[in-house]
Amino acid sequence: GAGVSQSPSNKVTEKGKDVELRCDPISGHTALYWYRQSLGQGLEFLIYFQGNSAPDKSGLPSDRFSAERTGGSVSTLTIQRTQQEDSAVYLCASSFSQAGSYEQYFGPGTRLTVT
Amino acid sequence: AQSVTQLGSHVSVSEGALVLLRCNYSSSVPPYLFWYVQYPNQGLQLLLKYTSAATLVKGINGFEAEFKKSETSFHLTKPSAHMSDAAEYFCAVSVPNTPLVFGKGTRLSVIA
C-alpha cells in the first residue's frame, strides 16, 4: 500500500509569512507524529496525535506552531509568522498504535526554507 | 525520561570491513529500541527493532543489533560494508505511550 506522503516537498517562504505543511499517513494508522530535523540538532519531536487528539504538545517550540488532525487521517502543521530559525526538514510519521512497540513509518519530509 | 547516545557522529569504514555503530540508551522502564537509516533527501526507514523478544535482532540489508541490558547498549553491526550502506543512521528508544526519542545520528561513509 501507499506510504506516508507529505506536501509540499519543498517550501520557500519569506520571513513573517505563515506556512502549512501537510501529512497523509498510512491508511489505518491511528498514531501520527511530527518531527523537525535541522543541521546539528538531530531529530526533534514536535507533536503526536492519537486519533484526532494530541495528548503531547510538549515539543512545539513556540506558540507560532500548531497542528491539527481531522478524521483520524490527514494532519496539518502550521507555522505562523515564520522565522529564519524555522528553516528545517519537517518529517511526519505514522504508526499502527501508540503502544511503543510499533515502528513508525516516515514520509519523505518537507524542506522549509525561510528567507 | 528516555535518552539515547550515539557515539561518533561520523564513522568511516572500508568496503568489506565490519560496520559497528554504537548506541547507548537510558530508560527507567524496559524500552523498545529501534535503528533507522536515512539516505540523502529521503525519510527514515526502519532497519530493525527490539521489543523484548530475542536480544539479537536481525534487520534488513544484513544489519543486526544486540540488546545488552547490563550495558544499556544496542549497537548496530554488519559483517561486510557495501558502498550502498553509506547513509545516516539513527538509534531511537521508546516506552509505551511516549514518542520515539532519537539519538543525534551517525553518518556512515564507506570507502572503496
Coordinates of N, CA and C in Angstrom, one line a residue:
Chain A
G1 N 0.8 -1.2 0.0 CA 0.0 0.0 0.0 C 0.9 1.3 0.0
A2 N 0.2 2.4 -0.1 CA 0.9 3.7 -0.1 C 1.6 3.9 1.2
G3 N 2.7 4.6 1.2 CA 3.4 5.0 2.4 C 2.9 6.4 2.9
V4 N 3.6 7.0 3.8 CA 3.3 8.3 4.3 C 3.7 9.3 3.3
S5 N 2.8 10.2 3.0 CA 3.1 11.2 2.0 C 3.0 12.6 2.7
Q6 N 3.9 13.5 2.2 CA 3.9 14.9 2.7 C 4.0 15.9 1.5
S7 N 3.3 17.0 1.8 CA 3.4 18.0 0.8 C 3.4 19.4 1.4
P8 N 4.0 20.4 0.8 CA 4.9 20.2 -0.4 C 6.2 19.5 0.0
S9 N 7.0 19.1 -1.0 CA 8.3 18.6 -0.7 C 9.3 19.6 -0.4
N10 N 9.1 20.8 -1.0 CA 10.0 21.9 -0.7 C 9.1 23.2 -0.6
K11 N 9.4 24.1 0.4 CA 8.7 25.3 0.5 C 9.7 26.4 0.9
V12 N 9.7 27.4 0.1 CA 10.5 28.6 0.4 C 9.5 29.7 0.7
T13 N 9.7 30.4 1.8 CA 8.8 31.4 2.2 C 9.6 32.6 2.8
E14 N 9.0 33.8 2.8 CA 9.6 34.9 3.4 C 9.3 35.0 4.9
K15 N 10.3 35.5 5.6 CA 10.1 35.7 7.0 C 8.9 36.5 7.3
G16 N 8.1 36.0 8.3 CA 6.9 36.6 8.7 C 5.6 36.0 8.1
K17 N 5.8 35.2 7.0 CA 4.6 34.6 6.4 C 4.2 33.3 7.1
D18 N 3.0 32.9 6.9 CA 2.5 31.7 7.5 C 2.7 30.5 6.5
V19 N 2.9 29.3 7.0 CA 3.0 28.2 6.1 C 2.2 27.0 6.7
E20 N 1.7 26.2 5.8 CA 1.0 25.0 6.2 C 1.7 23.8 5.5
L21 N 2.0 22.8 6.4 CA 2.6 21.6 5.9 C 1.6 20.4 6.1
R22 N 1.5 19.6 5.1 CA 0.5 18.5 5.1 C 1.1 17.1 5.2
C23 N 0.5 16.3 6.0 CA 0.9 14.9 6.1 C -0.3 14.0 5.9
D24 N -0.1 13.0 5.1 CA -1.1 12.0 4.8 C -0.6 10.6 5.3
P25 N -1.1 10.1 6.4 CA -0.5 8.9 7.0 C -0.9 7.6 6.2
I26 N -0.3 6.5 6.6 CA -0.7 5.2 6.1 C -2.2 4.9 6.6
S27 N -3.0 4.5 5.7 CA -4.3 4.2 6.0 C -4.4 3.1 7.1
G28 N -5.2 3.5 8.2 CA -5.4 2.6 9.3 C -4.5 2.9 10.5
H29 N -3.5 3.7 10.2 CA -2.6 4.1 11.3 C -3.3 5.1 12.2
T30 N -3.4 4.8 13.5 CA -4.1 5.8 14.4 C -3.1 6.8 15.0
A31 N -1.9 6.5 15.0 CA -0.9 7.5 15.6 C -0.2 8.2 14.5
L32 N 0.0 9.5 14.8 CA 0.7 10.4 13.8 C 1.7 11.3 14.5
Y33 N 2.9 11.5 14.0 CA 3.9 12.2 14.7 C 4.5 13.3 13.7
W34 N 4.9 14.4 14.3 CA 5.6 15.4 13.6 C 7.0 15.6 14.3
Y35 N 8.0 15.6 13.4 CA 9.4 15.9 13.9 C 10.0 17.0 13.0
R36 N 11.0 17.6 13.6 CA 11.8 18.6 12.8 C 13.3 18.1 12.8
Q37 N 13.9 18.2 11.7 CA 15.3 17.8 11.5 C 16.1 19.0 11.0
S38 N 17.0 19.5 11.8 CA 17.8 20.6 11.3 C 19.3 20.2 11.6
L39 N 20.2 20.9 10.8 CA 21.6 20.6 10.9 C 22.0 20.8 12.4
G40 N 22.7 19.8 12.9 CA 23.3 20.0 14.2 C 22.3 19.7 15.4
Q41 N 21.0 19.6 15.0 CA 20.0 19.4 16.1 C 19.4 18.0 16.1
G42 N 19.7 17.2 15.1 CA 19.2 15.9 15.0 C 17.7 15.9 14.8
L43 N 17.0 14.9 15.3 CA 15.5 14.8 15.1 C 14.8 15.3 16.4
E44 N 14.0 16.3 16.2 CA 13.4 16.9 17.3 C 11.9 16.6 17.3
F45 N 11.3 16.0 18.3 CA 9.9 15.7 18.4 C 9.1 17.0 18.5
L46 N 8.0 17.1 17.8 CA 7.2 18.3 17.9 C 5.9 18.0 18.6
I47 N 5.1 17.0 18.0 CA 3.8 16.7 18.5 C 3.3 15.4 18.0
Y48 N 2.5 14.7 18.7 CA 1.9 13.5 18.2 C 0.4 13.5 18.4
F49 N -0.3 12.7 17.6 CA -1.7 12.6 17.6 C -2.1 11.1 17.8
Q50 N -3.0 10.8 18.7 CA -3.6 9.5 18.8 C -5.1 9.7 18.3
G51 N -5.4 9.3 17.1 CA -6.7 9.7 16.6 C -6.6 11.1 16.2
N52 N -7.6 11.9 16.6 CA -7.7 13.3 16.4 C -7.2 14.1 17.5
S53 N -6.9 13.5 18.6 CA -6.4 14.3 19.8 C -4.9 14.2 19.9
A54 N -4.4 15.3 20.5 CA -2.9 15.5 20.7 C -2.6 15.5 22.2
P55 N -2.3 14.3 22.7 CA -2.0 14.2 24.2 C -0.7 14.9 24.6
D56 N 0.2 15.0 23.6 CA 1.5 15.5 23.9 C 1.9 16.6 22.9
K57 N 1.8 17.9 23.4 CA 2.2 19.0 22.6 C 3.5 19.6 23.1
S58 N 4.2 18.9 23.9 CA 5.3 19.5 24.6 C 6.5 19.9 23.7
G59 N 6.5 19.3 22.6 CA 7.7 19.5 21.7 C 7.5 20.8 20.8
L60 N 6.3 21.3 20.8 CA 6.2 22.5 19.9 C 7.1 23.6 20.4
P61 N 7.9 24.2 19.6 CA 8.9 25.2 20.1 C 8.4 26.5 20.5
S62 N 7.2 26.9 20.0 CA 6.6 28.2 20.4 C 5.2 28.2 20.0
D63 N 4.5 29.2 20.5 CA 3.0 29.3 20.2 C 2.8 29.6 18.7
R64 N 3.8 29.9 17.9 CA 3.6 30.1 16.5 C 3.4 28.8 15.8
F65 N 3.7 27.7 16.4 CA 3.5 26.3 15.9 C 2.2 25.7 16.4
S66 N 1.4 25.2 15.5 CA 0.2 24.5 15.8 C 0.0 23.3 14.8
A67 N -0.8 22.4 15.2 CA -1.1 21.2 14.4 C -2.5 20.7 14.7
E68 N -3.1 20.2 13.6 CA -4.4 19.6 13.8 C -4.5 18.3 12.9
R69 N -5.4 17.5 13.3 CA -5.6 16.2 12.6 C -7.1 16.0 12.5
T70 N -7.6 15.8 11.3 CA -9.1 15.7 11.2 C -9.4 14.3 10.6
G71 N -10.5 13.8 11.1 CA -11.0 12.5 10.6 C -10.0 11.3 10.8
G72 N -9.1 11.5 11.8 CA -8.2 10.5 12.1 C -7.2 10.2 11.0
S73 N -7.1 11.1 10.1 CA -6.2 10.9 8.9 C -5.2 12.0 8.7
V74 N -5.5 12.9 7.8 CA -4.6 13.9 7.4 C -4.3 14.9 8.5
S75 N -3.1 15.3 8.6 CA -2.7 16.3 9.6 C -2.0 17.5 8.9
T76 N -2.2 18.6 9.5 CA -1.6 19.9 9.0 C -0.8 20.5 10.1
L77 N 0.5 20.8 9.9 CA 1.3 21.6 10.8 C 1.4 23.0 10.3
T78 N 1.0 24.0 11.1 CA 1.0 25.4 10.7 C 2.1 26.1 11.5
I79 N 2.8 26.9 10.8 CA 3.8 27.8 11.4 C 3.4 29.2 11.0
Q80 N 3.1 30.0 12.0 CA 2.7 31.4 11.8 C 4.0 32.3 11.9
R81 N 3.9 33.3 11.2 CA 5.0 34.4 11.3 C 6.4 33.7 11.3
T82 N 6.7 33.0 10.2 CA 7.9 32.2 10.2 C 9.1 33.1 10.4
Q83 N 10.1 32.4 11.1 CA 11.4 33.0 11.3 C 12.5 32.2 10.6
Q84 N 13.6 32.7 10.5 CA 14.7 32.0 9.8 C 15.1 30.7 10.6
E85 N 15.0 30.7 11.9 CA 15.3 29.5 12.6 C 14.3 28.4 12.4
D86 N 13.2 28.7 11.8 CA 12.3 27.6 11.5 C 12.7 26.8 10.3
S87 N 13.7 27.2 9.5 CA 14.2 26.5 8.4 C 14.7 25.1 8.8
A88 N 14.2 24.1 8.2 CA 14.5 22.7 8.6 C 13.7 21.8 7.7
V89 N 13.9 20.5 7.9 CA 13.1 19.5 7.2 C 12.1 19.0 8.3
Y90 N 10.8 19.1 7.9 CA 9.8 18.6 8.8 C 9.3 17.3 8.3
L91 N 9.5 16.3 9.2 CA 9.1 14.9 8.9 C 7.9 14.5 9.7
C92 N 7.1 13.7 9.0 CA 5.8 13.2 9.5 C 6.0 11.7 9.6
A93 N 5.5 11.0 10.6 CA 5.5 9.6 10.7 C 4.1 9.1 11.2
S94 N 3.8 7.9 10.9 CA 2.6 7.3 11.4 C 2.9 5.9 11.9
S95 N 2.1 5.4 12.8 CA 2.2 4.0 13.3 C 0.9 3.5 13.6
F96 N 0.8 2.1 13.7 CA -0.5 1.4 13.9 C -1.1 1.9 15.2
S97 N -0.2 2.1 16.2 CA -0.7 2.4 17.5 C 0.4 3.1 18.3
Q98 N 0.0 3.8 19.3 CA 1.0 4.5 20.2 C 1.3 3.5 21.4
A99 N 1.5 2.3 21.1 CA 1.8 1.3 22.1 C 3.3 1.2 22.4
G100 N 4.1 1.9 21.6 CA 5.5 1.9 21.9 C 6.3 0.9 21.1
S101 N 5.7 -0.3 20.9 CA 6.4 -1.3 20.2 C 6.3 -1.3 18.7
Y102 N 5.3 -0.5 18.3 CA 5.1 -0.4 16.9 C 6.0 0.6 16.2
E103 N 6.6 0.2 15.1 CA 7.5 1.1 14.4 C 6.8 2.2 13.8
Q104 N 7.5 3.3 13.6 CA 6.9 4.5 12.9 C 7.4 4.5 11.4
Y105 N 6.5 4.8 10.6 CA 6.8 4.9 9.1 C 6.9 6.4 8.8
F106 N 8.0 6.7 8.2 CA 8.2 8.1 7.9 C 7.9 8.5 6.5
G107 N 7.5 9.8 6.3 CA 7.3 10.3 5.0 C 8.7 10.9 4.6
P108 N 8.7 11.4 3.3 CA 10.0 12.0 2.8 C 10.3 13.3 3.3
G109 N 9.4 14.0 4.0 CA 9.7 15.3 4.6 C 9.4 16.5 3.7
T110 N 9.2 17.6 4.4 CA 9.1 18.9 3.7 C 10.2 19.8 4.1
R111 N 11.0 20.2 3.1 CA 12.1 21.1 3.4 C 11.6 22.5 3.3
L112 N 11.7 23.2 4.5 CA 11.2 24.5 4.6 C 12.4 25.5 4.7
T113 N 12.4 26.5 3.8 CA 13.5 27.5 3.9 C 12.8 28.8 4.0
V114 N 13.2 29.5 5.1 CA 12.7 30.9 5.4 C 13.7 31.9 5.0
T115 N 13.4 32.8 4.1 CA 14.4 33.8 3.6 C 14.2 35.1 4.3
Chain B
A1 N 12.7 10.0 32.1 CA 12.7 10.2 30.7 C 13.7 9.4 30.0
Q2 N 13.5 9.1 28.8 CA 14.4 8.2 28.0 C 15.4 9.1 27.3
S3 N 16.5 8.5 27.0 CA 17.5 9.2 26.2 C 18.4 8.2 25.4
V4 N 19.0 8.7 24.4 CA 19.9 7.9 23.5 C 21.1 8.6 23.2
T5 N 22.3 7.9 23.3 CA 23.5 8.5 23.0 C 24.2 7.6 21.9
Q6 N 24.5 8.3 20.8 CA 25.2 7.6 19.7 C 26.6 8.1 19.7
L7 N 27.5 7.1 19.9 CA 28.9 7.5 20.0 C 29.5 7.6 18.6
G8 N 30.0 8.8 18.3 CA 30.6 9.0 16.9 C 29.6 9.6 16.0
S9 N 29.7 10.9 15.6 CA 28.8 11.5 14.7 C 29.1 11.0 13.3
H10 N 30.4 10.6 13.1 CA 30.8 10.1 11.7 C 31.7 8.9 11.9
V11 N 31.4 7.9 11.1 CA 32.2 6.6 11.1 C 32.5 6.4 9.7
S12 N 33.8 6.0 9.4 CA 34.2 5.7 8.1 C 34.8 4.3 8.1
V13 N 34.4 3.5 7.1 CA 34.9 2.1 7.0 C 35.2 1.8 5.6
S14 N 36.1 0.9 5.4 CA 36.4 0.4 4.0 C 35.4 -0.6 3.5
E15 N 35.2 -0.6 2.3 CA 34.2 -1.6 1.7 C 34.7 -3.0 2.1
G16 N 33.7 -3.8 2.6 CA 34.1 -5.1 3.0 C 34.4 -5.3 4.5
A17 N 34.7 -4.2 5.1 CA 35.0 -4.2 6.6 C 33.8 -4.2 7.4
L18 N 34.0 -4.6 8.7 CA 32.9 -4.6 9.7 C 32.4 -3.2 9.9
V19 N 31.1 -3.1 10.0 CA 30.4 -1.9 10.4 C 30.0 -2.0 11.9
L20 N 30.3 -1.1 12.7 CA 29.9 -1.0 14.1 C 29.4 0.4 14.5
L21 N 28.2 0.6 14.7 CA 27.6 1.9 15.1 C 27.1 1.7 16.5
R22 N 27.5 2.6 17.4 CA 27.3 2.4 18.8 C 26.1 3.2 19.3
C23 N 25.3 2.6 20.1 CA 24.1 3.3 20.7 C 24.0 2.8 22.2
N24 N 23.9 3.8 23.1 CA 23.6 3.5 24.5 C 22.3 4.3 24.8
Y25 N 21.5 3.7 25.6 CA 20.2 4.3 26.0 C 20.1 4.4 27.5
S26 N 19.1 5.2 27.9 CA 18.8 5.4 29.3 C 17.2 5.3 29.3
S27 N 16.7 4.4 30.2 CA 15.3 4.3 30.4 C 15.0 3.7 31.8
S28 N 14.0 4.3 32.4 CA 13.6 3.8 33.7 C 12.7 2.6 33.7
V29 N 12.2 2.3 32.5 CA 11.3 1.1 32.3 C 11.9 0.3 31.1
P30 N 11.5 -1.0 31.0 CA 12.0 -1.7 29.8 C 11.7 -1.0 28.5
P31 N 12.7 -0.8 27.7 CA 12.5 0.0 26.5 C 12.2 -0.8 25.2
Y32 N 11.7 -0.2 24.2 CA 11.7 -0.7 22.9 C 12.8 0.1 22.2
L33 N 13.6 -0.5 21.3 CA 14.7 0.1 20.7 C 14.7 -0.1 19.2
F34 N 15.1 0.9 18.5 CA 15.0 0.9 17.0 C 16.2 1.5 16.4
W35 N 16.6 1.0 15.2 CA 17.5 1.6 14.3 C 16.8 2.0 13.0
Y36 N 17.1 3.3 12.7 CA 16.5 3.7 11.4 C 17.7 4.2 10.5
V37 N 17.5 4.1 9.2 CA 18.5 4.6 8.3 C 17.9 5.7 7.4
Q38 N 18.7 6.7 7.1 CA 18.2 7.8 6.3 C 19.2 8.1 5.1
Y39 N 18.7 7.9 3.9 CA 19.5 8.2 2.7 C 19.3 9.6 2.4
P40 N 20.2 10.2 1.6 CA 20.1 11.7 1.3 C 18.8 12.0 0.7
N41 N 18.2 13.1 1.3 CA 16.9 13.6 0.8 C 15.8 12.7 0.8
Q42 N 15.8 11.7 1.8 CA 14.7 10.8 2.0 C 14.3 10.8 3.4
G43 N 13.2 10.2 3.7 CA 12.7 10.0 5.1 C 13.5 8.9 5.7
L44 N 13.1 8.5 7.0 CA 13.8 7.5 7.7 C 13.1 6.1 7.4
Q45 N 13.9 5.1 7.3 CA 13.5 3.8 7.0 C 13.9 2.9 8.2
L46 N 13.0 2.0 8.7 CA 13.3 1.1 9.8 C 14.3 0.0 9.3
L47 N 15.4 -0.1 10.1 CA 16.3 -1.2 9.8 C 15.9 -2.4 10.7
L48 N 15.7 -2.2 12.0 CA 15.3 -3.3 12.9 C 14.8 -2.7 14.2
K49 N 14.2 -3.6 15.0 CA 13.7 -3.2 16.2 C 13.8 -4.3 17.3
Y50 N 13.9 -3.9 18.5 CA 13.9 -4.8 19.7 C 12.7 -4.5 20.5
T51 N 11.9 -5.5 20.7 CA 10.6 -5.3 21.5 C 10.5 -6.4 22.6
S52 N 11.6 -6.7 23.2 CA 11.6 -7.6 24.4 C 11.5 -9.1 24.0
A53 N 11.7 -9.4 22.8 CA 11.8 -10.8 22.4 C 13.2 -11.2 22.4
A54 N 13.7 -11.8 21.3 CA 15.1 -12.2 21.2 C 16.0 -11.0 21.3
T55 N 17.1 -11.1 22.1 CA 18.1 -10.0 22.3 C 18.9 -9.7 21.0
L56 N 19.1 -10.7 20.2 CA 19.8 -10.5 18.9 C 18.8 -10.3 17.8
V57 N 18.8 -9.1 17.3 CA 17.7 -8.8 16.3 C 18.4 -8.6 14.9
K58 N 17.8 -9.3 13.9 CA 18.2 -9.2 12.6 C 17.3 -8.3 11.8
G59 N 17.9 -7.4 11.0 CA 17.1 -6.5 10.2 C 17.4 -6.6 8.7
I60 N 17.0 -5.6 8.0 CA 17.2 -5.6 6.6 C 18.6 -5.3 6.2
N61 N 19.0 -5.6 4.9 CA 20.3 -5.3 4.3 C 21.5 -5.9 5.1
G62 N 21.3 -7.0 5.8 CA 22.3 -7.7 6.5 C 22.7 -7.1 7.9
F63 N 22.0 -6.1 8.3 CA 22.3 -5.5 9.6 C 21.7 -6.3 10.8
E64 N 22.3 -6.2 11.9 CA 21.8 -6.8 13.1 C 22.2 -6.0 14.3
A65 N 21.5 -6.2 15.4 CA 21.8 -5.4 16.7 C 21.6 -6.3 17.8
E66 N 22.3 -6.1 18.9 CA 22.2 -7.0 20.1 C 21.8 -6.1 21.3
F67 N 20.7 -6.4 21.9 CA 20.3 -5.7 23.1 C 21.0 -6.2 24.3
K68 N 21.8 -5.4 25.0 CA 22.5 -5.8 26.2 C 22.1 -4.9 27.4
K69 N 21.2 -5.5 28.2 CA 20.6 -4.7 29.3 C 21.7 -4.3 30.3
S70 N 22.7 -5.2 30.6 CA 23.7 -4.8 31.6 C 24.6 -3.7 31.1
E71 N 24.7 -3.5 29.8 CA 25.5 -2.4 29.3 C 24.6 -1.2 28.7
T72 N 23.3 -1.4 28.9 CA 22.4 -0.4 28.3 C 22.8 0.0 26.9
S73 N 23.1 -1.1 26.1 CA 23.5 -0.8 24.7 C 22.7 -1.5 23.7
F74 N 22.7 -1.0 22.5 CA 22.0 -1.6 21.4 C 22.8 -1.2 20.1
H75 N 24.0 -1.8 20.0 CA 24.9 -1.5 18.9 C 24.5 -2.1 17.6
L76 N 24.7 -1.5 16.5 CA 24.3 -1.9 15.2 C 25.6 -2.5 14.5
T77 N 25.5 -3.6 13.9 CA 26.6 -4.2 13.2 C 26.2 -4.8 11.8
K78 N 27.2 -4.9 11.0 CA 27.1 -5.5 9.7 C 28.5 -6.1 9.4
P79 N 28.6 -7.4 9.0 CA 29.9 -8.0 8.9 C 30.7 -7.4 7.7
S80 N 30.1 -7.0 6.7 CA 30.8 -6.5 5.5 C 30.1 -5.3 4.9
A81 N 30.8 -4.2 4.9 CA 30.1 -2.9 4.4 C 30.1 -2.9 2.9
H82 N 29.0 -2.4 2.4 CA 28.9 -2.1 0.9 C 28.8 -0.6 0.7
M83 N 29.1 -0.2 -0.5 CA 29.1 1.2 -0.8 C 27.6 1.8 -0.6
S84 N 26.7 0.9 -0.8 CA 25.3 1.4 -0.7 C 24.8 1.6 0.8
D85 N 25.7 1.2 1.7 CA 25.4 1.4 3.1 C 25.6 2.8 3.6
A86 N 26.3 3.6 2.8 CA 26.6 5.0 3.2 C 25.3 5.8 3.4
A87 N 25.1 6.3 4.6 CA 23.8 6.9 4.9 C 24.0 7.5 6.4
E88 N 22.9 8.0 6.9 CA 22.8 8.5 8.3 C 22.0 7.4 9.0
Y89 N 22.5 7.0 10.2 CA 21.8 6.0 11.0 C 21.4 6.6 12.3
F90 N 20.2 6.3 12.7 CA 19.6 6.9 14.0 C 19.2 5.7 14.9
C91 N 19.6 5.8 16.1 CA 19.1 4.9 17.1 C 18.0 5.6 17.9
A92 N 16.9 4.9 18.3 CA 15.8 5.5 19.0 C 15.3 4.6 20.1
V93 N 14.7 5.2 21.1 CA 14.2 4.5 22.2 C 12.7 4.9 22.4
S94 N 11.9 4.0 22.9 CA 10.5 4.3 23.1 C 10.0 3.4 24.3
V95 N 9.1 4.0 25.1 CA 8.4 3.2 26.1 C 6.9 3.5 25.8
P96 N 6.0 2.7 26.3 CA 4.6 2.8 26.0 C 4.1 4.2 26.2
N97 N 3.3 4.7 25.2 CA 2.6 6.0 25.3 C 3.6 7.2 25.3
T98 N 4.7 7.0 24.7 CA 5.6 8.2 24.6 C 6.1 8.1 23.1
P99 N 6.5 9.3 22.6 CA 7.1 9.3 21.2 C 8.5 8.7 21.3
L100 N 9.0 8.4 20.1 CA 10.4 8.0 20.0 C 11.3 9.1 20.4
V101 N 12.4 8.7 21.0 CA 13.4 9.7 21.3 C 14.7 9.2 20.5
F102 N 15.1 10.1 19.7 CA 16.2 9.7 18.8 C 17.6 10.2 19.3
G103 N 18.6 9.4 18.9 CA 19.9 9.9 19.1 C 20.2 10.9 18.0
K104 N 21.4 11.5 18.0 CA 21.7 12.6 17.1 C 22.2 12.1 15.7
G105 N 22.3 10.8 15.6 CA 22.7 10.2 14.3 C 24.2 10.0 14.1
T106 N 24.5 9.0 13.3 CA 25.9 8.7 12.9 C 25.9 8.6 11.4
R107 N 26.8 9.4 10.8 CA 26.9 9.3 9.4 C 27.9 8.3 9.0
L108 N 27.6 7.3 8.3 CA 28.5 6.2 7.8 C 29.0 6.5 6.4
S109 N 30.3 6.6 6.3 CA 30.9 6.6 5.0 C 31.6 5.3 4.7
V110 N 31.5 4.9 3.4 CA 32.1 3.6 3.0 C 33.1 4.0 1.9
I111 N 34.4 3.6 2.2 CA 35.5 3.9 1.2 C 35.8 2.7 0.3
A112 N 35.9 3.0 -0.9 CA 36.2 1.9 -1.9 C 37.6 1.4 -1.7

